[in-house]
Coordinates of C-alpha atoms in Angstrom, one line a residue:
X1 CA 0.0 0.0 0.0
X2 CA 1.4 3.2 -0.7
X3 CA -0.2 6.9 0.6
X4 CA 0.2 10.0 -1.5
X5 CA -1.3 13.0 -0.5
X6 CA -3.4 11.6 2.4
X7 CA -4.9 8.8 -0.5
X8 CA -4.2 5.2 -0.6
X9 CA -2.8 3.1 -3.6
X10 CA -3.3 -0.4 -3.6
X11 CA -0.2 -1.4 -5.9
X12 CA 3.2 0.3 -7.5
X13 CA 1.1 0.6 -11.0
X14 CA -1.2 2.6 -9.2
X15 CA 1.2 5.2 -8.1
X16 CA 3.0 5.3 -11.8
X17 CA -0.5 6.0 -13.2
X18 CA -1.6 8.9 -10.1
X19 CA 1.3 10.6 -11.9
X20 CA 1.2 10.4 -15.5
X21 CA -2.3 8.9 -16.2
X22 CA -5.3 10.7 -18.2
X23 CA -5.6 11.4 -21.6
X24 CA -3.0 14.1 -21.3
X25 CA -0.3 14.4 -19.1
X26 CA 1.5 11.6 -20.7
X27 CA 1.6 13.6 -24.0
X28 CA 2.4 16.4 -22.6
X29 CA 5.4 15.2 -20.6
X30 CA 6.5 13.5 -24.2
X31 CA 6.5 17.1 -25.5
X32 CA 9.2 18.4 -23.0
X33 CA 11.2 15.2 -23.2
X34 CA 13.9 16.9 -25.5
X35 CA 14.0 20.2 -23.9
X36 CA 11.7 23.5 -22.4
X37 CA 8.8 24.7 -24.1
X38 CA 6.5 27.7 -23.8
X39 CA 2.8 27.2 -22.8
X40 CA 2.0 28.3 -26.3
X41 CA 4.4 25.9 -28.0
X42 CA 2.7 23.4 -26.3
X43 CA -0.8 24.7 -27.5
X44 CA 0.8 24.1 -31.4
X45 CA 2.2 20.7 -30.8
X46 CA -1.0 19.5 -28.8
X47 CA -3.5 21.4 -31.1
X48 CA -6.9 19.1 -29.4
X49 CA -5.8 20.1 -26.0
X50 CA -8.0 23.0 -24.5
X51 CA -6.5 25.7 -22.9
X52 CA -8.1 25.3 -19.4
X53 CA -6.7 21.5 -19.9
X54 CA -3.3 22.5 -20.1
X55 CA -3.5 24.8 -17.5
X56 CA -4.9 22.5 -15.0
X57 CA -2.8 19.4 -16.0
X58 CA 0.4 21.6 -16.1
X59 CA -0.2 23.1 -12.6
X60 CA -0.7 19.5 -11.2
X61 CA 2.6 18.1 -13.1
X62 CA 4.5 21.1 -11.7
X63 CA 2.8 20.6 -7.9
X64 CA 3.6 16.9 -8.3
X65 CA 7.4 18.0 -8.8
X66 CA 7.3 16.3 -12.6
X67 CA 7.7 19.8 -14.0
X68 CA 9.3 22.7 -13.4
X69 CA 7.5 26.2 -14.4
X70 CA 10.3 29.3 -15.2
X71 CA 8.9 32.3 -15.5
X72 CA 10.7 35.0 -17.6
X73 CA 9.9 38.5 -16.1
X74 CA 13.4 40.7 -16.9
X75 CA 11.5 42.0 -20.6
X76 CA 7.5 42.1 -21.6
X77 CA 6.3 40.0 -22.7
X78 CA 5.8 37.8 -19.6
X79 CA 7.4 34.5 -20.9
X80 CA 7.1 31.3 -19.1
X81 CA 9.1 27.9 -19.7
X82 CA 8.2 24.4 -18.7
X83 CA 10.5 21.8 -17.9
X84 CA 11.2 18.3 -16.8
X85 CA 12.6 17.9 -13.0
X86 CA 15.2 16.0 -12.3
X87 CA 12.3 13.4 -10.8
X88 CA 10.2 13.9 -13.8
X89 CA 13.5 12.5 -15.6
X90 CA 13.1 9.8 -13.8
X91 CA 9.9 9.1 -15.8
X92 CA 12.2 8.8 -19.5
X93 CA 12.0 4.9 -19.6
X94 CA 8.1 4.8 -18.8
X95 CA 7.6 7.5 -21.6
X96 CA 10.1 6.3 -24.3
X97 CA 8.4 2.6 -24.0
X98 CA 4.9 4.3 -24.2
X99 CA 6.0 5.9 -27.4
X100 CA 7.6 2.5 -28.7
X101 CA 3.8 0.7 -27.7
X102 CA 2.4 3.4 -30.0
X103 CA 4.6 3.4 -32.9
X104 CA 4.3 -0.1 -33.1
X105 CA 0.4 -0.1 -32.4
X106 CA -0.9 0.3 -35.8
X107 CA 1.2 -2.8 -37.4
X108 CA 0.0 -4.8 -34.8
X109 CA -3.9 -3.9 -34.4
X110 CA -6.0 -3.4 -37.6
X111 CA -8.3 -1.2 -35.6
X112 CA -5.8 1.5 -35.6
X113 CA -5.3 3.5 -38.7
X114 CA -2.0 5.8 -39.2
X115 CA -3.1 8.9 -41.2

């Protein structure tokens, strides 16, 4: 049993998927994997995402220490930068075999179509 934040988690799976699970913050985490991005850059490379999405789903990656959230504020505009912790890092295998599954999803399951 494991207790985050007061809650219980039965297993070790259960803990992984408290962190990255949803439709979203496994994509977005695979967006900062080779360096920072803006908010904005984010918006381009995850176009079906909705703003109030991103904003909640970045604030809980960055309270959850995943993230890191740099804000800019020597020049206007306001600029700020997301990034992967050094215990988001950590996350790298989990994310790079994610990406593998989905690659290879479409050769194995004819219910998956690659446009």
């Amino acid at each position: 049993m494991y207790i985050i934040d007061n809650k219980s988690y039965p297993c070790c799976t259960s803990v992984t998927m408290r962190f990255i699970g949803g439709k979203w913050k496994a994509v977005i985490l695979h967006h900062l994997i080779n360096g920072a991005k803006r908010y904005n850059e984010l918006r381009k490379v995850i176009p079906t995402i909705t703003e109030r999405t991103l904003s909640l789903q970045l604030k809980q990656l960055e309270e959850d220490n995943i993230i890191d959230r740099k804000v800019y504020t020597e020049k206007p505009p306001l600029m700020v930068e997301y990034t992967l912790t050094d215990f988001g890092k950590t996350l790298l295998p989990v994310l790079e075999a994610i990406t593998q599954w989905g690659i290879a999803a479409p050769i194995n399951s004819k219910k998956i179509i690659k446009n």
